[in-house]
Coordinates of C-alpha atoms in Angstrom, one line a residue:
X1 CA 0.0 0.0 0.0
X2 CA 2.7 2.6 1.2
X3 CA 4.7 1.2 -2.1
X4 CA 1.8 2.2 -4.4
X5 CA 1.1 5.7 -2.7
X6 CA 4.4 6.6 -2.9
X7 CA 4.2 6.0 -6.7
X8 CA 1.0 7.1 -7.5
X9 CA 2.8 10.7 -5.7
X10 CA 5.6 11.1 -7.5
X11 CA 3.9 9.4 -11.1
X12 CA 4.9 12.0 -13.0
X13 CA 8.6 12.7 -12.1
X14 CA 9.0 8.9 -12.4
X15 CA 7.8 8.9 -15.5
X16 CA 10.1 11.8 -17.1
X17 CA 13.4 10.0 -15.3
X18 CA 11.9 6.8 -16.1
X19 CA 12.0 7.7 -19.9
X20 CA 15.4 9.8 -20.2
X21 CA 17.5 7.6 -18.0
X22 CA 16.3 3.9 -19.6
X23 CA 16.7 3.4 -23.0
X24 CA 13.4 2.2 -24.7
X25 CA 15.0 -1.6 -25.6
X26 CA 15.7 -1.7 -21.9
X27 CA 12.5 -1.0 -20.6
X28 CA 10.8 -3.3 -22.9
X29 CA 13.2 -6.4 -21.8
X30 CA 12.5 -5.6 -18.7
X31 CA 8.9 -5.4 -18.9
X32 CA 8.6 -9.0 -20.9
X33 CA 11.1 -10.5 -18.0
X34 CA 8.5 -9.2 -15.6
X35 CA 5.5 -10.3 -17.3
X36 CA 4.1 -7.1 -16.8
X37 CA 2.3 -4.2 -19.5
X38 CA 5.5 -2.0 -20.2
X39 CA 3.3 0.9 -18.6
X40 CA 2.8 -0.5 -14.7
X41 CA 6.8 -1.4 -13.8
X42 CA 8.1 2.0 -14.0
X43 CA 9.0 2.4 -10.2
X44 CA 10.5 -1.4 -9.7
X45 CA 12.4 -1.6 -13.3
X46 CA 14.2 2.3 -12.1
X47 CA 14.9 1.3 -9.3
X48 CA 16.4 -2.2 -10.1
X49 CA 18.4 0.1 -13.1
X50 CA 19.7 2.1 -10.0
X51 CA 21.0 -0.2 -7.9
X52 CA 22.6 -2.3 -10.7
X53 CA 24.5 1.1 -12.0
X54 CA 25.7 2.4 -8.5
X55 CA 27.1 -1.1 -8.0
X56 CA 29.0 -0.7 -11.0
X57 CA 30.2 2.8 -10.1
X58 CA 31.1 1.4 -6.5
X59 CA 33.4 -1.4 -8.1
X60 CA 34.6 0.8 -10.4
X61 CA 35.9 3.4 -7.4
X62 CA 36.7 0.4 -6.0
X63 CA 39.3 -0.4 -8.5
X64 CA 40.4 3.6 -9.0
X65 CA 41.6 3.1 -5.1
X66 CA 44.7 3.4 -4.1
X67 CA 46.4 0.2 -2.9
X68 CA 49.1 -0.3 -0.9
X69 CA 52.5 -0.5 -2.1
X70 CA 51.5 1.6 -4.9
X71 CA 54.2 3.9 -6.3
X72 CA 52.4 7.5 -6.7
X73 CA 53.3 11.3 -7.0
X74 CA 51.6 14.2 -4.7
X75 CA 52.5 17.6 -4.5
X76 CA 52.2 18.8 -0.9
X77 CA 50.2 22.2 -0.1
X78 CA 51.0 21.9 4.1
X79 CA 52.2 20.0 7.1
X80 CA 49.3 18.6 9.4
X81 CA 49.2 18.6 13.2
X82 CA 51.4 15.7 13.5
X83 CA 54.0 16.6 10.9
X84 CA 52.7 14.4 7.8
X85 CA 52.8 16.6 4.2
X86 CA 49.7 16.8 2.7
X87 CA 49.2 16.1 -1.0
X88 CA 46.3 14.5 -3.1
X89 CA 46.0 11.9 -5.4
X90 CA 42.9 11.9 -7.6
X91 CA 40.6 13.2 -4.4
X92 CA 41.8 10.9 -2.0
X93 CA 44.0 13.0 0.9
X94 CA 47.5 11.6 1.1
X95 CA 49.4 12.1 4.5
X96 CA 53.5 11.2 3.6
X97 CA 56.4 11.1 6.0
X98 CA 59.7 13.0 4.6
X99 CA 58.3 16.0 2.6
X100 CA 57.3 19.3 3.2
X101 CA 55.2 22.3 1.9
X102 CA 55.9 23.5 -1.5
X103 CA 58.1 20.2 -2.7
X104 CA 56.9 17.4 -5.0
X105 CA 57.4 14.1 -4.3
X106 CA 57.5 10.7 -5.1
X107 CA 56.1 8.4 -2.6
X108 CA 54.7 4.8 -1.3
X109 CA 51.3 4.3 0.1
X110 CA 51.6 2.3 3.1
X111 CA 48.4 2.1 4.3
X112 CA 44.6 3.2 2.7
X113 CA 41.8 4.2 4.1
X114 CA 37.9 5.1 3.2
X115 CA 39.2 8.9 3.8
X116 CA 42.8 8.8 3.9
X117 CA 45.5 7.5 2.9
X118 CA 49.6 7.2 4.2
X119 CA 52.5 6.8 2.6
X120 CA 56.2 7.1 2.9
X121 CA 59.1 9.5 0.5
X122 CA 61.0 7.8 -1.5
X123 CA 62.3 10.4 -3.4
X124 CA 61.7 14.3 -3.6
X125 CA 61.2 15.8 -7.3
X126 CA 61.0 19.4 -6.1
X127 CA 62.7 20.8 -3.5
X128 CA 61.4 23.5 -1.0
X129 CA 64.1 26.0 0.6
X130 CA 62.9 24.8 4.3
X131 CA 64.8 22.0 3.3
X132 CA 67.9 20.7 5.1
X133 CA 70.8 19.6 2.4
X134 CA 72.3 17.0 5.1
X135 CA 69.7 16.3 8.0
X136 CA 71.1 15.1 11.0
X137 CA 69.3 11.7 10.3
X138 CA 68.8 9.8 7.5
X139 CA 65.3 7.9 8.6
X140 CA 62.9 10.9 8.5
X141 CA 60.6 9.5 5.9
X142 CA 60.0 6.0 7.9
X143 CA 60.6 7.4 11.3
X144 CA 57.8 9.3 13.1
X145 CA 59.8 10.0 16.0
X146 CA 61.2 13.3 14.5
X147 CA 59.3 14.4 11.4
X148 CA 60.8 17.7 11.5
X149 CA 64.0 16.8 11.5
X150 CA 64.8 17.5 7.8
X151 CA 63.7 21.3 7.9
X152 CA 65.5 24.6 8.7
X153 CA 65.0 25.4 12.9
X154 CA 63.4 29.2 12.2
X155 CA 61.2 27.2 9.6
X156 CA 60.1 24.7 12.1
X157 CA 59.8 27.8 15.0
X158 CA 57.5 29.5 11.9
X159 CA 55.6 26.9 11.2
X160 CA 55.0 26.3 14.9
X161 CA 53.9 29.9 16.0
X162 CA 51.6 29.8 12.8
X163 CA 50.1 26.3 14.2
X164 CA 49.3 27.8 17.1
X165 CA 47.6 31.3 15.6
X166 CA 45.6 29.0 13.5
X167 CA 43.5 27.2 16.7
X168 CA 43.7 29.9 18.7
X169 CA 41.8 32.7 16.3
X170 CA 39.2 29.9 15.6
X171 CA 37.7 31.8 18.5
X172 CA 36.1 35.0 18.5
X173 CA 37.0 35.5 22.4
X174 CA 40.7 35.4 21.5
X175 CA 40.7 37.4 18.6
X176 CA 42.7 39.6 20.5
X177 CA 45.3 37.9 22.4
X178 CA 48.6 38.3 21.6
X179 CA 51.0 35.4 19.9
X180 CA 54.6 35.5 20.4
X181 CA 57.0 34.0 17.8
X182 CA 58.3 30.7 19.6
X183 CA 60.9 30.4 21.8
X184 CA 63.5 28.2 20.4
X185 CA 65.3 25.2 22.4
X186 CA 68.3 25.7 24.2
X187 CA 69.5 22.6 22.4
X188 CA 67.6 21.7 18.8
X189 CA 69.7 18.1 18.9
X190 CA 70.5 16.0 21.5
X191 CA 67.9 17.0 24.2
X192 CA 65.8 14.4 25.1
X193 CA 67.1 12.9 28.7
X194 CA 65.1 10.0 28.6
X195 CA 64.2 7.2 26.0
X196 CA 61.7 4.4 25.7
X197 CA 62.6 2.1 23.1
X198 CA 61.7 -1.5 21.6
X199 CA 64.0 -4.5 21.7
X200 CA 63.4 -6.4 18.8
X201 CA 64.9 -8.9 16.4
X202 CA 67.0 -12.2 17.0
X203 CA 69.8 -12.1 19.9
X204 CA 72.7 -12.3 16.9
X205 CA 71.3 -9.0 15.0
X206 CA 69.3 -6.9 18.1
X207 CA 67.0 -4.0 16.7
X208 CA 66.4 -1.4 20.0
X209 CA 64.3 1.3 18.5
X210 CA 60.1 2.8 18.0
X211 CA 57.3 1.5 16.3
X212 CA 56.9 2.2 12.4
X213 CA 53.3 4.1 12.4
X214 CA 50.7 1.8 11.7
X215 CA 52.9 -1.4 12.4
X216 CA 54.5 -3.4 14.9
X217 CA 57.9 -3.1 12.8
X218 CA 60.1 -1.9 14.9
X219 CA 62.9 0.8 13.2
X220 CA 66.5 0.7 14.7
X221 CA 67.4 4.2 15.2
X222 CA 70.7 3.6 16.7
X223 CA 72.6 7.0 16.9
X224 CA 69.4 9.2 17.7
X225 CA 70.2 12.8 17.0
X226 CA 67.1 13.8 19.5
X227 CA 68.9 11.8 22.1
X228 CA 71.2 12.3 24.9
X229 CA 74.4 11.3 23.3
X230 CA 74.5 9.2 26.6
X231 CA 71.6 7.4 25.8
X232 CA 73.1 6.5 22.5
X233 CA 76.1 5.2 23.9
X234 CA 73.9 3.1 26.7
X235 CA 72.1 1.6 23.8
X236 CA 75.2 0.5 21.4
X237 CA 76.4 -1.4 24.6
X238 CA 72.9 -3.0 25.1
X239 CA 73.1 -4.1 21.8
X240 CA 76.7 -5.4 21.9
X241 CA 75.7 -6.9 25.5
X242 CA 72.7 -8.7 24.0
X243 CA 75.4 -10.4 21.2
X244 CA 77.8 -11.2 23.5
X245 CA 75.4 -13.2 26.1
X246 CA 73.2 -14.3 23.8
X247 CA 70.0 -12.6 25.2
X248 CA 66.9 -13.9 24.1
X249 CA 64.8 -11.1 23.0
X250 CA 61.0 -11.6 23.3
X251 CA 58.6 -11.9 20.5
X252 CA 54.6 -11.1 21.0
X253 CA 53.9 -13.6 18.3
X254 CA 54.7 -16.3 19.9
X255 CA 55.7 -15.5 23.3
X256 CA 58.7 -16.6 23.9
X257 CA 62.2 -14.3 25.1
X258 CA 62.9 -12.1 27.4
X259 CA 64.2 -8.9 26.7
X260 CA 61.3 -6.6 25.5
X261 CA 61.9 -2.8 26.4
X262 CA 64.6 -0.8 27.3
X263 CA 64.1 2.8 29.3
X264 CA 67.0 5.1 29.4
X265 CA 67.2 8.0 31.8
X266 CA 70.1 10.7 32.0
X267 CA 70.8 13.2 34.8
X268 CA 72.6 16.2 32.9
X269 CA 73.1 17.4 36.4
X270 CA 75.3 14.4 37.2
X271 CA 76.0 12.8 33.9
X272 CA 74.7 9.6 34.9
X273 CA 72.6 6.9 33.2
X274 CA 70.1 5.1 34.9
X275 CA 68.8 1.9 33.0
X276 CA 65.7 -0.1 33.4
X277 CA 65.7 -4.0 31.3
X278 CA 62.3 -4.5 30.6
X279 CA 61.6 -8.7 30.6
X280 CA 58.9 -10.4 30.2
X281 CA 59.5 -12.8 33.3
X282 CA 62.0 -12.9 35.9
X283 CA 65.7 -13.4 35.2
X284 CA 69.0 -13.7 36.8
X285 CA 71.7 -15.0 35.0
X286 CA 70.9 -13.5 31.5
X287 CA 70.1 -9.9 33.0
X288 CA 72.8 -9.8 35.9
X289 CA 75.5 -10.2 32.5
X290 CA 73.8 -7.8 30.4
X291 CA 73.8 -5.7 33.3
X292 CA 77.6 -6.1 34.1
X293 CA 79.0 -5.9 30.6
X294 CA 76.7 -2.5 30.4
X295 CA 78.5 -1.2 33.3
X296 CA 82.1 -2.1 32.0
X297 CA 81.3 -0.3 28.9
X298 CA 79.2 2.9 30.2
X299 CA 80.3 3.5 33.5
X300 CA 78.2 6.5 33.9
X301 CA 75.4 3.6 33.7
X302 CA 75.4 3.4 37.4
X303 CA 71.6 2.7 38.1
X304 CA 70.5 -0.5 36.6
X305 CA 66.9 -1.9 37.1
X306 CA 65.0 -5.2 35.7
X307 CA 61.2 -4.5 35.3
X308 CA 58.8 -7.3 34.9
X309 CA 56.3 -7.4 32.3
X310 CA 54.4 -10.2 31.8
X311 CA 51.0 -8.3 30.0
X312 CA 49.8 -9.0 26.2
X313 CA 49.6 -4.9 26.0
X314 CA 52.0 -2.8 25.0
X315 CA 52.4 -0.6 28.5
X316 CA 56.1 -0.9 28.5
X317 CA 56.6 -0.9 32.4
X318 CA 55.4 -3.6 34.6
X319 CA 54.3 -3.0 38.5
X320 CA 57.1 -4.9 40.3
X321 CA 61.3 -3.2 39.8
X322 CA 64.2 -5.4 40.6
X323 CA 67.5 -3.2 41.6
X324 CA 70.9 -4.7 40.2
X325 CA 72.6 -1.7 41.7
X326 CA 72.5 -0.1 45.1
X327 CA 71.5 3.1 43.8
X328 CA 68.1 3.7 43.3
X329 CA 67.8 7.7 42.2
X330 CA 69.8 10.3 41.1
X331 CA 69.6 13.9 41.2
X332 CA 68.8 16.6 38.4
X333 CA 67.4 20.1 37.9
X334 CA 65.5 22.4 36.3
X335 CA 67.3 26.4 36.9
X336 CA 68.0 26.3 40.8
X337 CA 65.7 23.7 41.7
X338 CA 66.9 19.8 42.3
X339 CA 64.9 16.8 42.0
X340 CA 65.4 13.4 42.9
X341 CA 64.8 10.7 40.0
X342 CA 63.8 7.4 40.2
X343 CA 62.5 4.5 37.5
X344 CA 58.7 6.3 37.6
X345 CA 59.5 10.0 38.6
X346 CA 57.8 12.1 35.3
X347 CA 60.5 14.4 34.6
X348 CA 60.7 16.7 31.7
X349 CA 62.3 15.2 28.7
X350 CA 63.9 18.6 27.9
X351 CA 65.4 20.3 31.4
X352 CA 66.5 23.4 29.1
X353 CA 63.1 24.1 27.5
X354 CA 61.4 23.3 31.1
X355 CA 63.1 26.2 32.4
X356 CA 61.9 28.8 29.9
X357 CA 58.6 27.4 30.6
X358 CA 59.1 27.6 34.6
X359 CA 60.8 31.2 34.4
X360 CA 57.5 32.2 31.8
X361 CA 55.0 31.2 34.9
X362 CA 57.2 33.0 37.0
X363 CA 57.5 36.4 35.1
X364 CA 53.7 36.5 34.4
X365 CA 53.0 35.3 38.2
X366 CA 54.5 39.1 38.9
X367 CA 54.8 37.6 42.7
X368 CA 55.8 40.2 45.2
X369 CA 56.2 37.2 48.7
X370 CA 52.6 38.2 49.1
X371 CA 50.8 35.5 47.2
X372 CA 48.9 32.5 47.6
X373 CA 49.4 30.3 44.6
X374 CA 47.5 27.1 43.5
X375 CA 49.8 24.6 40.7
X376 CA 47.1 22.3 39.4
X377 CA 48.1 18.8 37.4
X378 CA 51.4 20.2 39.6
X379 CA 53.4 16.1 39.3
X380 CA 56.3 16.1 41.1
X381 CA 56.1 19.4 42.1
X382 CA 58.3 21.8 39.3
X383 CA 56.6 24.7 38.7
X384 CA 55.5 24.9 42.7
X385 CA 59.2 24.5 43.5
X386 CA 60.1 27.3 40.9
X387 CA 57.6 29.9 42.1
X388 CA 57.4 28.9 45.8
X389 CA 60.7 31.3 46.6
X390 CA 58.4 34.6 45.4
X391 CA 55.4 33.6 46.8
X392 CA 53.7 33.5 50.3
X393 CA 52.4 30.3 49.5
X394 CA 51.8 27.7 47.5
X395 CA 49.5 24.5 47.1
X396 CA 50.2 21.9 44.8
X397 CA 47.5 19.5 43.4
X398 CA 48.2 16.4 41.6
X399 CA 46.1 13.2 41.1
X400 CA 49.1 11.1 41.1
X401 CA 49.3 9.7 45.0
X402 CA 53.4 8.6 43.5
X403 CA 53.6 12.4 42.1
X404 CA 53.0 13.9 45.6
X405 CA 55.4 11.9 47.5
X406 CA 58.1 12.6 44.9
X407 CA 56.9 16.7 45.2
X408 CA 57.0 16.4 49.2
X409 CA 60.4 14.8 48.6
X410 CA 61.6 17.6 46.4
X411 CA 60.5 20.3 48.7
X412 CA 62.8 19.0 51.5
X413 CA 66.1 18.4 49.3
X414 CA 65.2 22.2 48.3
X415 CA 64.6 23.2 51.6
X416 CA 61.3 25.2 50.7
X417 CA 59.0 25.3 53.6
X418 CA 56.3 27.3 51.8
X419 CA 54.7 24.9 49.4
X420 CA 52.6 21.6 50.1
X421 CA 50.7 19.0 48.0
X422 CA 47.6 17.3 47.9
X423 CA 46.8 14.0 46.3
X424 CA 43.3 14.2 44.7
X425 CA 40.7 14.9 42.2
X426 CA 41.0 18.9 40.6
X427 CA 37.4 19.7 40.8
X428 CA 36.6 17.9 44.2
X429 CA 39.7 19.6 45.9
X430 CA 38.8 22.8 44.5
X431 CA 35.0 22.6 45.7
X432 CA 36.5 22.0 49.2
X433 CA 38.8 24.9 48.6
X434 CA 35.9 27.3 47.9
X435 CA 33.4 26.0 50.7
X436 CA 36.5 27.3 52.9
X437 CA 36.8 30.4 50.9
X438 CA 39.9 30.7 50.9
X439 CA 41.5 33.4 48.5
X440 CA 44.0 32.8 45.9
X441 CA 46.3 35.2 43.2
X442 CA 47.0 33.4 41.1
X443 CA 46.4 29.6 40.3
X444 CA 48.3 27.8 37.0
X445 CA 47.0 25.5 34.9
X446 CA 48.9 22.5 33.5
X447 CA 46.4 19.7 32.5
X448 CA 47.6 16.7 30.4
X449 CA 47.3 16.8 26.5
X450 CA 43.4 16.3 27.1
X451 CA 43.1 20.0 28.7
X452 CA 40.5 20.7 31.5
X453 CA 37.5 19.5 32.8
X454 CA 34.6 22.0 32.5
X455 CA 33.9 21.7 36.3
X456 CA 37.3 22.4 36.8
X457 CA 37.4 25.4 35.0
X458 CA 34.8 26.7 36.9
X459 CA 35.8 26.3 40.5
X460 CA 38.8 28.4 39.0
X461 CA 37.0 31.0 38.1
X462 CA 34.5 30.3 41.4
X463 CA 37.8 31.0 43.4
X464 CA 38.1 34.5 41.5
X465 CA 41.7 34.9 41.1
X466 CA 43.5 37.9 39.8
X467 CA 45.0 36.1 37.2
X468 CA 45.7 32.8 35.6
X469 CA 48.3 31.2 34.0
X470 CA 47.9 27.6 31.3
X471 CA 50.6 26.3 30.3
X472 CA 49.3 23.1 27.4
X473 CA 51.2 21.1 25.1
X474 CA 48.2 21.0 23.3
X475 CA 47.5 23.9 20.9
X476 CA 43.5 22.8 20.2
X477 CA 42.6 22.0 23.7
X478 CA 44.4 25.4 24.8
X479 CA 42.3 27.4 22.7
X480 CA 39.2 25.6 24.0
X481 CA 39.8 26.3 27.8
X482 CA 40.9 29.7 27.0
X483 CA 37.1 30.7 25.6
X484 CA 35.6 28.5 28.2
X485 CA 37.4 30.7 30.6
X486 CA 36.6 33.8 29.2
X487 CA 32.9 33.1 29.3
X488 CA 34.1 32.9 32.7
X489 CA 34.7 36.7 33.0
X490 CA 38.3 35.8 32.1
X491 CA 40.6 37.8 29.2
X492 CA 43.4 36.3 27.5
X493 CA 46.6 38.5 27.2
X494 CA 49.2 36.6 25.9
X495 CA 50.3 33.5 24.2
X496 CA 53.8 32.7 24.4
X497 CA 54.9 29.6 22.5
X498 CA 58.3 27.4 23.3
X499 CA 59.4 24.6 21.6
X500 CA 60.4 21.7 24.1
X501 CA 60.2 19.1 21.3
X502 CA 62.9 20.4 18.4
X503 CA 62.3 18.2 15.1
X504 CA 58.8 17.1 16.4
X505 CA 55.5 18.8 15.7
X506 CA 54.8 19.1 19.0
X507 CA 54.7 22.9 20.7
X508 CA 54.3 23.7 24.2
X509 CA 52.2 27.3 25.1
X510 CA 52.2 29.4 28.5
X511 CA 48.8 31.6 28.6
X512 CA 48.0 34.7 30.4
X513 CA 45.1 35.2 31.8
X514 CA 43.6 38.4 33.8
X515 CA 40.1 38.8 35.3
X516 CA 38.0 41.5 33.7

């Protein structure tokens, strides 16, 4: 019934597509196959028509797609938020590794999808002047741990300030905040303190390096220019180590071995390794050799852990830490403040670059020893530490239980007497904080990549301070909080980007914020 009263509707516009789209010969064939008069099968013999034709169009994209393997050419108009070049090929979106904006290259897909596809350089046709002659590494276009890495540093600094202008003027609120070009790294190479890395491969030829996007390949990066040369020289003796005792190295295919991870952490401060042997069970004899020839080669290797990690998953650290050595921490710092290290102590990866950041909070905190301070997402306590000696007081929150004993811990081995911690959740400790009304200056903001929690954002502004200070690693969620907050009754200033990750895409941003 519903079948015939939509035809007997739209009769006359079937009829008219009915007769220009089907040929004549069709619709009689049709018709006869039916057993029906030529004039009654008008809606079931177009639509039949239809669906055979948009199968035929489906197969036929189908076959236009682009497979993998397949050798193609894209030109590429810009970098996306992760460092990929973005080119084209016959509509379909192609994200490659190894190119930048303005060059032409020739590349290989290495994985489609229904709206995107990736693929890798293997050779550039036009180049771009952004473009390093001799990068410092030769594995940009399958390595994604430094996609950067082949362009000019002011081009990367550009292209980083322009990022963040992009997601912050998406909003009408910030239109008038001010950007700063971004602060450049005290060190472009050779930065990172601290490496997690993959041990692959048979014990005879050892591969210790990251993931291939998209794969479970693992790339050995041996000399990493983003590295501490420390780590570098920690992980050419693992590898020689791993020959020499004939380690077996664990394989999630089937399960068997038993060296899967190793973690690298350096103390600039004291030019010190400390080493952590990922295994996927316990073990002595192959562990406690690996661990002596390591410390015959590097002697500055003088922490050395075994961590057990028995789960399918790919966490790399296990609960349970087995010391080979006596010591157990060492010290670094950010500027003046120390801080004692241990296997799980978050650190920043980039000390140099953390102290721009710390002496940015500080700057904009204009503290006069008069001030009471909140540090929320505070870990183990750095930019508390840093701004504690200009303010009256300050309180440190942290949802990490571990965090806040290593930020207590901290406070002694400074000596600062002015700052505590609490363990807990933001928004809950901040409702307390206002049913006591207490009165703050100036609180600081610095969520993980995920930004704030709306509640969260409104205790702050509940608690009324005079100003507010975000420092984000993410760009996007930055310029979300920021309008949240200034439906808040709370005015953006500034924006100063720094870049803690040289060669990466990744930019961190301190915010000023003043209460209209």
């Amino acid at each position: 019934m519903q079948h015939r009263f939509a035809t007997d509707i739209f009769s006359p516009y079937l009829t008219k597509i009915y007769t220009l789209l089907i040929p004549k010969s069709t619709r009689t064939r049709y018709a006869a196959a039916k057993k029906e008069p030529l004039t009654t099968c008008k809606f079931s013999c177009l639509l039949t028509i239809m669906k055979k034709e948009f199968k035929k169009t489906e197969k036929a994209a189908e076959s236009d797609k682009l497979k993998s393997g397949q050798i193609i050419d894209i030109a590429v108009s810009a970098l996306d938020e992760e460092g990929y070049g973005v080119g084209d090929y016959e509509g379909m979106p192609v994200l490659a590794t190894g190119v930048l904006p303005g060059e032409e290259a020739r590349v290989k897909v290495t994985f489609t999808g229904r709206r995107v596809s990736f693929a890798e350089t293997v050779k550039i046709l036009r180049h771009t002047p952004s473009r390093l002659k001799t990068p410092p590494c030769d594995k940009a276009a399958i390595c994604d741990g430094c996609p950067l890495i082949q362009m000019k540093y002011p081009a990367q600094l550009a292209w980083k300030t322009e990022l963040v202008e992009r997601k912050i003027r998406r909003y009408r609120s910030l239109s008038k905040a001010e950007i700063h070009h971004t602060i450049p790294s005290p060190k472009p190479l050779h930065y990172r303190n601290s490496a997690k890395l993959v041990v692959a491969g048979k014990f005879a030829a050892p591969l210790i390096g990251i993931y291939r996007r998209n794969s479970h390949e693992v790339i050995d990066i041996g000399n990493c220019p983003l590295h501490h040369p420390l780590i570098n020289k920690v992980v050419q003796a693992v590898k020689e180590g791993i020959k020499k005792g004939k380690v077996p190295i664990y394989s999630a295919r089937t399960g068997n071995g038993i060296l899967r991870y190793l973690v690298v952490r350096i103390s600039e401060m004291e030019n010190r390794a400390m080493v952590i042997l990922v295994t996927a069970q316990r073990s002595y004899n192959e562990i406690h050799h690996l661990a002596k020839h390591l410390q015959s080669v590097v002697p500055e290797a003088s922490i050395i852990a075994q961590n057990v990690n028995g789960s399918a998953g790919n966490a790399i650290l296990g609960e349970k830490d087995y010391f080979i050595t006596k010591e157990r921490a060492f010290m670094d710092s950010v500027g003046p403040i120390r801080f004692s290290i241990s296997p799980r102590s978050f650190f920043q990866v980039n000390g140099g670059g953390a102290q721009i950041i710390y002496e940015k909070v500080r700057e904009w905190g204009e503290l006069t020893g008069r001030e009471a301070v909140i540090d929320l997402y505070c870990g183990i306590g750095g930019i508390s530490l840093y701004l504690a000696t200009g303010a009256k007081d300050v309180l440190g929150i942290e949802a990490v239980t571990a965090a806040v004993t290593d930020a207590e811990n901290n406070a002694r081995i400074n000596g600062i007497r002015n700052c505590r911690f609490e363990a807990g959740d933001a928004a809950e400790l901040l409702s307390r904080i206002q049913e006591k009304q207490d009165k703050f200056d100036l609180i600081v903001l610095n969520p993980p990549r995920k930004g704030c929690d709306e509640r969260v954002l409104a205790s702050v502004a509940s608690l009324a301070p005079a100003r507010v200070i975000y420092v984000s690693c993410s760009p996007q969620t930055l310029a979300r909080d920021l309008d949240i907050l200034s439906g808040h009754g709370y005015r953006t200033l500034e924006i100063q980007p720094v870049d803690m990750f040289p060669q990466t895409p990744h930019v961190e941003n301190v915010a000023l914020l003043v209460k209209d």
